[in-house]
Every structure is written in structure tokens, then in C-alpha cells.
Amino acid sequence: MGSSDLHDSPALNPAGGAYALIDCNNFYASCERVFNPRLEGVPVVVLSNNDGCVVARSAEAKAVGVKMGVPLFQIRDLVRSQGIRVFSSNYALYQDMSNRVMDILRKFSPEVETYSIDEAFISLKGTLGDLTALGVDIRHTIHRWTGLPVSVGIAATKALTKVAMHLAKTSPKVATGVLSLYQSPYVEQALARTDIGEVWGIGRQYETFLRMQGIKTALEFTRCKDAWIKEHMTVQGLRLAYELRGISCMSLEDIRPKKQTITHARSFGKALTDGGKMRESVAFYAARCAEKLRAEGMMARSVTVFVRTSPFAVEPCYSNARTLHLSVATDYTGDLIRHAWSCLERIYLPGLKYQKAGVMLSEFTPRASRQLSLFDEHIRERNYQMTRAMDRINQRYGRGVVGTAAEGIQQSWKAQATMKSAHYTTQWEDILKVGKETAKPGRKSGITTLI
């Protein structure tokens, strides 16, 4: 890229307000460590559904060579030789711990954007005093109240907070785990140390393209001309460049955008050849989608079911899907199961070994603006109230306490989770007891039971 392509845009210029990005370090592995102190300093990995692939690693697991996404069977020898502790995903625990972190952040700022299960932006506009000290206070408070380690990045824009947070986690000079680039003389130095592939919003294709143009760091990207960025990366790329220059273009999203689709899909614990079991699984997935749909206050007019055999089997892989468009939108579990079964009947081929199935709902309309029916509105309202009562029972006493007969009782097709830790914060029987230590091993987790 020639010198004529260097930008003549505004220099790095922090805006008036500040943002902070809080990121939970190695979140899934850290959640496991909170309730099992014996895992401190030990390599820990968490697996995907059906105990398939590694989806989370502690720093120690990364250090011994565990790669993200690697199948468990490929690292069996490494697990044994390095003493790696392996856990099935415990999403109920992880989500509850995430909710606790977000509640803590609301004590520091009324404006919180939950970006993911382990990340959140908060607004520090109007905050007086030392922002680094505030970041340290946030970090210590979260650790004291939840046991989770976090890193904090502070800057004038959301994109720059990503840069600050990344350096806070990876730079040995940032011993506190908190880095503020707000009105800092070191912003350009931080951008120069940030690889273009680490920049928030730069995907793999753009990364490859920018490297071909000789742009290898975030700082080099900010020095490109506005017209060139807009031509090759659209207005979104230009907004990102301005963000990295310290000019805020992205506000906090206080209201979570409504979902466009709701999907529930899982691999089976073992290959299914029984049509009845397939119907049970599809009914279960449709029921979970219906529960999420009601929580969004929406009704669906489209139901899609998809199935797949193993792509690694000796037999040719079979994959298919069918969508049914409904004349009347619904959020009733019974209706959605019936429509999902209708889709399944059109794509199910007897004799195949199915590895995975799923249900997706789409074409949403708000329940509040639903089209009323003169003849069956009382039935629809009764069904809604019944399913909402089921939702409340399951939320209070645990998912699956109340369900439909169509979902089956044994559900032997469910994905394996043979190394799942206890539900320490969401089920009464799993709450740790404090008292005299005994030799009795704790349930599932291997923690010594305290009675």
C-alpha cells in the first residue's frame, strides 16, 4: 500500500465520555473453579454438548497445548499425561454466574450492555475521579462477590475498550488486570501493539484483505484514508476506524434487540434409528423453543425442522430440512410440536442413523398485537395461561419439572454430559454445605463434601 493511501482524517481525539468493557477470564473454567478450589493452578477444559469438543480452556490448559475446538478423543493422551480436568458444559451454572456479574455492574453504572455471557460494556460518562482506580474496584468487587476473575478495559469508545481489555489480559506490564486508555498518551502505542486480526469487527476475510494491503496493526488501519476504507469495507468499516481514532460512533444498546429466530438443536447421545425417539426429541426441542418464544413476548408463523446423520460415518451423510408456514401465529407448545412433527414426517427416512436434529422458529409477531379470533380466542388464551404456568414452575423448580408427554419420559436420546459439575447456585440439593470435612466425595464434582 503506497503512502498516498495514508489518511488525512482527524487525529486520535478522545471524546468526552468513557466506556468500560468487563470480560470474565476463561469464564466457563473459572465458574468450575469457584466451587472447587482444588482446580486452581490445574489445567481445566470444558466440553461442548454431548462431550464432543473443547469449548473453553483455562490458561494452564492453553499452556500445555490444548487447542480450542479440538475433539476430546484426540487429546486423551494429553489429558492423562498433563492431569487435565475435563468437565461437561454446565450452562445453568454459567448463566446464573453471568447474571450475578451483570447485577454487580449495575451497581457501578445504570447503563449496562450485556454483550455476551461473559462480557459487558458499561457507560462511565459523568464519572469523576481516577477511572483506573474505578476499574480496579469493579474487578475486586466482582472477585469478592462471585469468585470470578475479570479484566477491565476503559477508553473513550467501545472499540478502544476492546483494545484496552485485550492488553489488560495479555500484557505482563498490566499487573492489575485493568487498563485505561481514556485520554491517555499511550493510545497510539496500544494500537501499534494490537494485531489487525485482534481488532473488534475485523473478520477473517477483512483481515486477509488488509494484510495483503500491508496493514498489520490497528494503528496502520486508523491511518488509512476515509474514502478508501468506505470503498473497501463499507460504512461499518469507516465507523470502526473512527472508533479506533477515539471518536465515538457506537452507543450502548440498552434494549436487547428482539430475536429474529429461535433455535434448539442438539447431537444425540448415540445415533438414533427409532422413529418414535426422533419424534420425542423433536417435540422436546419444539417445547424449548416455545418456552423461549413466550419469554420474548412473541408468536411464530414459521416452523423449521432439520435432521442429519453423521458426516464421519461410513454411509453417505443425509441432511435435510422442512419449513412449514402457519396461517395463524402461535406460541402454544402443543401447536408447535404438532407442526414440527408434520415437518419431520416429510424428511424422516427409516433405517438411517441420525446424529442430530433441531427445531427453528421464525417470522415473529408480538403477542400483544396478535390477531384475535371470534370463535376460539378463549381456547387460545387458556392454552397460553397454561403454558405460562408451566414456564413459571420450571423456572422456579428446574427445567423439565413439568412438560408434555410428547417429549418422552426417559429421553435416552439426550446428549451425554457424563462429567457435569453440580448446579451449585440453581438447585437446592447442590448447594455446598459448610461444616466439618468428611472423606465422602461430593456428588459429580469430586469436591469433598462439607457437612
Coordinates of C-alpha atoms in Angstrom, one line a residue:
M1 CA 0.0 0.0 0.0
G2 CA 1.5 3.3 -1.0
S3 CA 2.0 6.4 1.1
S4 CA -0.7 8.2 -0.9
D5 CA -3.3 5.9 0.7
L6 CA -2.5 7.1 4.2
H7 CA -5.3 9.1 5.8
D8 CA -5.7 12.7 6.3
S9 CA -8.6 12.3 8.8
P10 CA -8.8 13.7 12.3
A11 CA -6.1 12.6 14.7
L12 CA -6.7 10.4 17.7
N13 CA -9.0 12.5 19.8
P14 CA -10.8 11.0 22.8
A15 CA -14.5 12.0 23.2
G16 CA -16.0 13.5 26.3
G17 CA -17.4 10.3 27.8
A18 CA -15.8 7.0 28.7
Y19 CA -16.8 3.3 28.5
A20 CA -15.6 0.2 30.2
L21 CA -15.6 -3.3 29.0
I22 CA -15.6 -6.1 31.6
D23 CA -14.6 -9.5 30.4
C24 CA -14.6 -12.7 32.6
N25 CA -11.3 -14.5 32.2
N26 CA -11.7 -18.1 30.9
F27 CA -15.3 -17.9 32.0
Y28 CA -16.5 -21.5 31.9
A29 CA -13.3 -22.8 33.5
S30 CA -13.4 -20.0 36.1
C31 CA -17.0 -20.9 37.0
E32 CA -15.9 -24.5 37.7
R33 CA -13.0 -23.2 39.9
V34 CA -15.3 -21.0 42.1
F35 CA -16.8 -24.1 43.7
N36 CA -13.8 -26.4 43.5
P37 CA -10.7 -24.6 44.8
R38 CA -8.6 -27.7 44.1
L39 CA -8.8 -26.7 40.4
E40 CA -6.6 -23.6 41.0
G41 CA -3.4 -24.0 39.0
V42 CA -4.7 -27.2 37.3
P43 CA -5.4 -27.3 33.6
V44 CA -9.2 -27.3 33.1
V45 CA -11.2 -27.7 29.9
V46 CA -15.0 -27.6 29.3
L47 CA -16.6 -29.6 26.5
S48 CA -19.4 -28.9 24.1
N49 CA -22.8 -30.6 24.1
N50 CA -22.5 -34.4 24.0
D51 CA -19.0 -34.1 25.4
G52 CA -17.6 -33.6 21.9
C53 CA -15.1 -30.8 21.6
V54 CA -13.3 -28.3 23.8
V55 CA -15.1 -25.0 24.0
A56 CA -13.3 -23.4 27.0
R57 CA -9.8 -23.7 28.4
S58 CA -8.0 -22.4 31.5
A59 CA -4.7 -20.6 31.0
E60 CA -2.9 -23.8 32.2
A61 CA -4.7 -25.9 29.5
K62 CA -3.7 -23.4 26.8
A63 CA -0.1 -23.6 28.1
V64 CA 0.1 -27.4 27.7
G65 CA -1.2 -27.2 24.1
V66 CA -5.0 -27.7 24.2
K67 CA -6.5 -26.1 21.1
M68 CA -9.9 -24.6 21.0
G69 CA -12.5 -26.8 19.3
V70 CA -10.3 -29.9 19.3
P71 CA -12.4 -33.2 19.8
L72 CA -11.9 -34.8 23.2
F73 CA -10.8 -38.2 21.7
Q74 CA -7.9 -36.5 20.0
I75 CA -6.4 -35.3 23.3
R76 CA -7.0 -38.3 25.5
D77 CA -3.2 -38.9 25.9
L78 CA -2.6 -35.2 26.7
V79 CA -5.4 -35.2 29.3
R80 CA -3.8 -38.2 31.1
S81 CA -0.2 -37.0 30.9
Q82 CA -0.9 -33.4 31.9
G83 CA -3.6 -34.1 34.6
I84 CA -6.2 -32.0 32.7
R85 CA -9.5 -31.9 34.5
V86 CA -12.4 -32.3 32.0
F87 CA -16.0 -31.0 32.5
S88 CA -19.2 -31.3 30.6
S89 CA -20.9 -27.9 29.9
N90 CA -23.0 -26.7 32.8
Y91 CA -24.9 -23.9 31.2
A92 CA -27.3 -23.4 34.0
L93 CA -24.4 -22.6 36.3
Y94 CA -22.6 -20.4 33.8
Q95 CA -25.7 -18.4 33.0
D96 CA -26.5 -17.8 36.7
M97 CA -22.9 -16.7 37.4
S98 CA -23.2 -14.4 34.4
N99 CA -26.4 -12.8 35.7
R100 CA -24.7 -12.2 39.1
V101 CA -21.8 -10.4 37.3
M102 CA -24.2 -8.2 35.4
D103 CA -26.1 -7.3 38.6
I104 CA -22.9 -6.2 40.2
L105 CA -22.1 -4.0 37.2
R106 CA -25.4 -2.2 37.5
K107 CA -24.2 -1.0 40.9
F108 CA -21.4 0.9 39.2
S109 CA -23.4 2.2 36.2
P110 CA -27.1 2.4 35.3
E111 CA -26.1 1.8 31.6
V112 CA -25.1 -1.8 31.1
E113 CA -25.0 -3.6 27.7
T114 CA -24.6 -7.3 28.1
Y115 CA -22.5 -8.2 25.0
S116 CA -22.2 -11.9 25.7
I117 CA -22.4 -14.3 28.6
D118 CA -19.0 -13.2 29.8
E119 CA -18.7 -9.7 28.5
A120 CA -20.5 -6.4 29.2
F121 CA -20.0 -2.7 28.3
I122 CA -20.9 0.0 30.9
S123 CA -21.0 3.7 30.5
L124 CA -18.8 5.8 32.7
K125 CA -20.0 9.2 31.3
G126 CA -20.1 11.7 34.1
T127 CA -17.9 9.6 36.3
L128 CA -15.4 11.7 38.2
G129 CA -12.0 10.7 39.6
D130 CA -9.4 8.1 38.7
L131 CA -11.0 5.7 36.1
T132 CA -8.2 3.1 36.6
A133 CA -9.0 3.0 40.3
L134 CA -12.7 2.6 39.5
G135 CA -11.8 -0.3 37.2
V136 CA -9.7 -1.9 39.9
D137 CA -12.7 -1.5 42.3
I138 CA -15.0 -3.2 39.8
R139 CA -12.6 -6.1 39.3
H140 CA -12.1 -6.6 43.1
T141 CA -15.8 -6.4 43.8
I142 CA -16.7 -9.0 41.2
H143 CA -14.0 -11.3 42.5
R144 CA -15.1 -10.8 46.1
W145 CA -18.8 -11.4 45.4
T146 CA -18.6 -14.1 42.9
G147 CA -15.0 -15.5 42.9
L148 CA -14.6 -14.8 39.2
P149 CA -11.5 -13.1 37.8
V150 CA -12.2 -10.4 35.2
S151 CA -10.2 -7.9 33.1
V152 CA -11.3 -4.3 32.5
G153 CA -10.6 -2.1 29.6
I154 CA -11.5 1.6 29.7
A155 CA -11.5 4.1 26.8
A156 CA -13.4 6.8 25.0
T157 CA -15.1 4.4 22.6
K158 CA -16.3 0.8 22.6
A159 CA -13.8 -0.3 20.0
L160 CA -10.9 1.2 22.1
T161 CA -12.2 -0.6 25.2
K162 CA -11.7 -3.8 23.3
V163 CA -8.1 -2.9 22.6
A164 CA -7.6 -1.9 26.3
M165 CA -9.2 -5.0 27.6
H166 CA -7.1 -7.3 25.3
L167 CA -3.9 -5.6 26.5
A168 CA -5.1 -5.8 30.1
K169 CA -5.4 -9.6 29.7
T170 CA -2.2 -10.2 27.7
S171 CA 0.4 -7.6 28.6
P172 CA 2.7 -8.6 31.5
K173 CA 3.1 -4.9 32.3
V174 CA -0.6 -4.6 33.3
A175 CA -0.4 -6.4 36.6
T176 CA -3.8 -5.2 37.9
G177 CA -5.8 -6.6 35.0
V178 CA -7.2 -3.1 34.4
L179 CA -6.0 -0.7 31.6
S180 CA -7.4 2.7 30.9
L181 CA -6.7 4.3 27.5
Y182 CA -9.1 7.2 28.3
Q183 CA -7.3 10.5 27.5
S184 CA -4.1 8.5 27.6
P185 CA -0.9 9.5 25.7
Y186 CA -0.3 5.8 25.0
V187 CA -3.3 5.2 22.7
E188 CA -1.2 5.0 19.6
Q189 CA 1.3 2.7 21.3
A190 CA -1.6 0.4 22.3
L191 CA -2.9 0.4 18.7
A192 CA 0.5 -0.3 17.3
R193 CA 0.7 -3.4 19.6
T194 CA -2.7 -4.7 18.5
D195 CA -2.6 -7.1 15.6
I196 CA -5.2 -6.3 12.9
G197 CA -6.7 -9.7 13.5
E198 CA -7.4 -8.8 17.1
V199 CA -9.4 -5.7 16.2
W200 CA -13.1 -6.0 17.1
G201 CA -15.2 -6.1 14.0
I202 CA -12.4 -7.3 11.7
G203 CA -13.4 -10.7 10.4
R204 CA -11.2 -13.3 8.7
Q205 CA -11.9 -12.0 5.2
Y206 CA -11.2 -8.4 6.0
E207 CA -8.1 -9.5 8.0
T208 CA -6.7 -11.3 4.9
F209 CA -7.5 -8.3 2.7
L210 CA -5.9 -5.8 5.0
R211 CA -2.7 -7.9 5.4
M212 CA -2.5 -8.0 1.6
Q213 CA -2.5 -4.2 1.6
G214 CA 0.3 -4.2 4.1
I215 CA -1.9 -3.2 7.1
K216 CA -0.9 -5.4 10.0
T217 CA -1.8 -3.4 13.1
A218 CA -4.8 -1.4 14.4
L219 CA -2.7 1.8 14.2
E220 CA -2.0 1.3 10.5
F221 CA -5.7 0.8 9.9
T222 CA -6.6 4.1 11.6
R223 CA -4.1 5.9 9.2
C224 CA -6.0 4.8 6.1
K225 CA -8.0 7.4 4.2
D226 CA -11.7 7.5 4.9
A227 CA -12.7 7.2 1.3
W228 CA -10.5 4.1 0.9
I229 CA -11.9 2.4 4.0
K230 CA -15.5 3.2 3.0
E231 CA -14.9 1.9 -0.6
H232 CA -13.4 -1.5 0.6
M233 CA -15.1 -2.0 4.0
T234 CA -18.4 -0.1 3.7
V235 CA -19.6 2.5 6.2
Q236 CA -19.3 -0.1 9.0
G237 CA -15.5 -0.2 8.5
L238 CA -15.4 3.6 8.5
R239 CA -17.2 3.7 11.8
L240 CA -14.7 1.2 13.2
A241 CA -11.8 3.4 12.1
Y242 CA -13.3 6.4 13.7
E243 CA -13.9 4.4 16.9
L244 CA -10.2 3.4 17.0
R245 CA -9.3 7.1 16.5
G246 CA -11.2 7.9 19.6
I247 CA -14.4 9.3 18.0
S248 CA -17.4 7.5 19.4
C249 CA -19.8 6.1 16.8
M250 CA -21.3 3.2 18.8
S251 CA -23.6 3.8 21.7
L252 CA -24.6 1.3 24.3
E253 CA -27.5 -0.9 23.3
D254 CA -29.7 -0.6 26.4
I255 CA -32.5 -2.5 24.9
R256 CA -31.7 -6.0 23.7
P257 CA -32.8 -6.4 20.1
K258 CA -35.6 -8.8 19.5
K259 CA -34.6 -12.2 18.2
Q260 CA -35.3 -13.0 14.5
T261 CA -35.2 -16.7 15.0
I262 CA -35.2 -19.2 17.9
T263 CA -33.4 -22.5 17.5
H264 CA -32.9 -25.5 19.7
A265 CA -30.7 -28.3 18.3
R266 CA -28.5 -31.0 19.8
S267 CA -26.5 -34.0 18.9
F268 CA -27.9 -37.2 20.3
G269 CA -26.1 -39.2 22.9
K270 CA -26.0 -42.1 20.5
A271 CA -27.2 -42.5 16.9
L272 CA -31.0 -42.8 16.6
T273 CA -32.7 -45.2 14.3
D274 CA -36.1 -45.3 16.1
G275 CA -38.8 -43.1 14.6
G276 CA -40.5 -42.8 17.9
K277 CA -37.4 -41.5 19.6
M278 CA -36.9 -39.0 16.8
R279 CA -40.5 -37.7 17.4
E280 CA -39.7 -37.4 21.1
S281 CA -36.5 -35.4 20.5
V282 CA -38.2 -33.0 18.0
A283 CA -41.1 -32.5 20.5
F284 CA -38.6 -31.7 23.2
Y285 CA -36.7 -29.2 21.0
A286 CA -40.0 -27.6 19.9
A287 CA -41.1 -27.2 23.6
R288 CA -37.8 -25.5 24.5
C289 CA -38.2 -23.1 21.5
A290 CA -41.8 -22.4 22.6
E291 CA -40.6 -21.5 26.1
K292 CA -38.1 -19.1 24.7
L293 CA -40.7 -17.6 22.3
R294 CA -43.1 -16.8 25.2
A295 CA -40.2 -15.2 27.2
E296 CA -39.7 -12.9 24.2
G297 CA -43.4 -12.0 24.1
M298 CA -43.6 -13.3 20.6
M299 CA -45.6 -15.7 18.4
A300 CA -44.2 -17.6 15.4
R301 CA -45.6 -18.1 11.9
S302 CA -42.9 -20.4 10.7
V303 CA -41.6 -23.8 12.0
T304 CA -38.5 -25.5 10.6
V305 CA -37.2 -29.0 11.4
F306 CA -33.8 -30.3 10.3
V307 CA -32.1 -33.7 10.7
R308 CA -28.6 -35.0 9.9
T309 CA -26.7 -38.3 10.1
S310 CA -23.0 -38.3 11.0
P311 CA -20.7 -36.8 8.3
F312 CA -18.0 -39.1 9.5
A313 CA -19.8 -42.3 9.2
V314 CA -19.1 -44.9 6.5
E315 CA -22.5 -44.4 5.0
P316 CA -23.2 -41.3 2.9
C317 CA -24.3 -38.3 5.0
Y318 CA -28.0 -37.5 4.9
S319 CA -29.1 -34.0 5.8
N320 CA -32.5 -32.4 5.2
A321 CA -34.9 -29.7 6.5
R322 CA -38.5 -28.8 6.0
T323 CA -40.3 -25.5 6.8
L324 CA -44.0 -25.1 7.5
H325 CA -45.6 -21.6 7.2
L326 CA -48.5 -21.2 9.5
S327 CA -51.7 -19.4 8.7
V328 CA -52.1 -18.2 12.3
A329 CA -49.1 -17.3 14.5
T330 CA -48.8 -19.2 17.7
D331 CA -46.8 -19.6 20.9
Y332 CA -48.6 -22.7 22.2
T333 CA -46.3 -25.6 22.8
G334 CA -48.9 -28.2 21.6
D335 CA -49.4 -26.4 18.3
L336 CA -45.6 -26.0 17.7
I337 CA -45.0 -29.7 18.5
R338 CA -47.7 -30.8 16.1
H339 CA -46.3 -28.6 13.3
A340 CA -42.8 -29.8 14.0
W341 CA -43.9 -33.4 13.7
S342 CA -45.6 -32.6 10.4
C343 CA -42.2 -31.3 9.1
L344 CA -40.3 -34.3 10.5
E345 CA -42.6 -36.7 8.7
R346 CA -41.6 -35.2 5.4
I347 CA -37.9 -35.6 5.8
Y348 CA -37.5 -38.7 8.0
L349 CA -36.1 -41.7 6.2
P350 CA -36.4 -45.0 8.1
G351 CA -33.3 -47.1 8.7
L352 CA -30.8 -44.2 8.9
K353 CA -28.6 -43.5 11.9
Y354 CA -29.4 -39.9 12.9
Q355 CA -26.8 -37.9 14.8
K356 CA -28.6 -34.6 15.2
A357 CA -32.0 -32.9 14.9
G358 CA -33.3 -29.4 15.6
V359 CA -36.2 -27.0 15.5
M360 CA -36.2 -23.4 14.5
L361 CA -39.0 -20.8 14.8
S362 CA -39.1 -17.6 12.8
E363 CA -41.5 -14.9 11.3
F364 CA -42.3 -13.5 14.7
T365 CA -45.2 -11.1 15.6
P366 CA -45.6 -9.6 19.1
R367 CA -48.2 -11.4 21.1
A368 CA -49.7 -8.0 22.2
S369 CA -50.6 -7.3 18.6
R370 CA -51.9 -10.7 17.7
Q371 CA -55.0 -11.2 15.5
L372 CA -57.9 -12.1 17.8
S373 CA -60.3 -14.8 16.8
L374 CA -64.1 -14.6 17.3
F375 CA -64.5 -18.4 17.7
D376 CA -61.5 -19.8 19.6
E377 CA -59.9 -16.9 21.4
H378 CA -60.9 -18.3 24.8
I379 CA -59.2 -21.6 23.9
R380 CA -56.0 -19.8 22.8
E381 CA -56.0 -17.7 25.9
R382 CA -56.5 -20.8 28.1
N383 CA -53.6 -22.5 26.4
Y384 CA -51.4 -19.5 26.8
Q385 CA -52.1 -19.2 30.5
M386 CA -51.5 -23.0 31.0
T387 CA -48.1 -22.9 29.2
R388 CA -47.1 -19.8 31.1
A389 CA -47.9 -21.5 34.4
M390 CA -45.6 -24.4 33.2
D391 CA -42.9 -21.9 32.4
R392 CA -43.1 -20.4 35.9
I393 CA -42.9 -23.8 37.5
N394 CA -39.9 -24.8 35.5
Q395 CA -38.2 -21.5 36.2
R396 CA -38.7 -21.9 39.9
Y397 CA -38.1 -25.7 40.4
G398 CA -35.8 -26.5 37.5
R399 CA -36.3 -27.1 33.8
G400 CA -38.1 -30.3 32.9
V401 CA -40.2 -30.5 36.1
V402 CA -43.3 -30.1 34.0
G403 CA -43.5 -31.0 30.4
T404 CA -45.6 -32.6 27.7
A405 CA -46.0 -36.4 27.3
A406 CA -44.8 -36.0 23.7
E407 CA -41.3 -35.2 24.9
G408 CA -40.9 -38.6 26.4
I409 CA -40.0 -39.7 30.0
Q410 CA -36.7 -41.5 29.8
Q411 CA -35.3 -39.3 26.9
S412 CA -32.4 -41.8 26.4
W413 CA -31.5 -39.9 23.2
K414 CA -30.3 -36.8 25.1
A415 CA -26.7 -35.7 24.7
Q416 CA -24.1 -37.1 27.1
A417 CA -22.9 -35.0 29.9
T418 CA -21.0 -37.6 32.0
M419 CA -18.6 -35.1 33.6
K420 CA -21.0 -32.3 34.5
S421 CA -20.5 -30.5 37.8
A422 CA -23.3 -29.8 40.2
H423 CA -25.8 -26.9 39.9
Y424 CA -24.4 -25.1 42.9
T425 CA -26.4 -21.9 42.5
T426 CA -29.6 -23.1 40.9
Q427 CA -30.7 -26.3 42.7
W428 CA -31.1 -26.6 46.5
E429 CA -29.8 -30.1 46.7
D430 CA -26.5 -29.0 45.1
I431 CA -25.7 -26.1 47.4
L432 CA -22.4 -26.7 49.2
K433 CA -22.7 -27.3 52.9
V434 CA -20.2 -25.7 55.3
G435 CA -19.0 -27.6 58.3
K436 CA -16.8 -30.5 59.3
E437 CA -14.9 -32.0 56.4
T438 CA -15.5 -35.7 55.8
A439 CA -14.0 -38.2 53.5
K440 CA -17.2 -38.6 51.4
P441 CA -16.7 -37.3 47.9
G442 CA -19.1 -34.7 46.7
R443 CA -21.7 -35.5 44.0
K444 CA -20.5 -35.2 40.5
S445 CA -17.7 -32.7 41.1
G446 CA -15.3 -34.6 43.1
I447 CA -15.3 -31.9 45.9
T448 CA -15.0 -33.1 49.4
T449 CA -18.5 -32.8 51.0
L450 CA -18.8 -30.4 53.9
I451 CA -21.4 -31.4 56.4

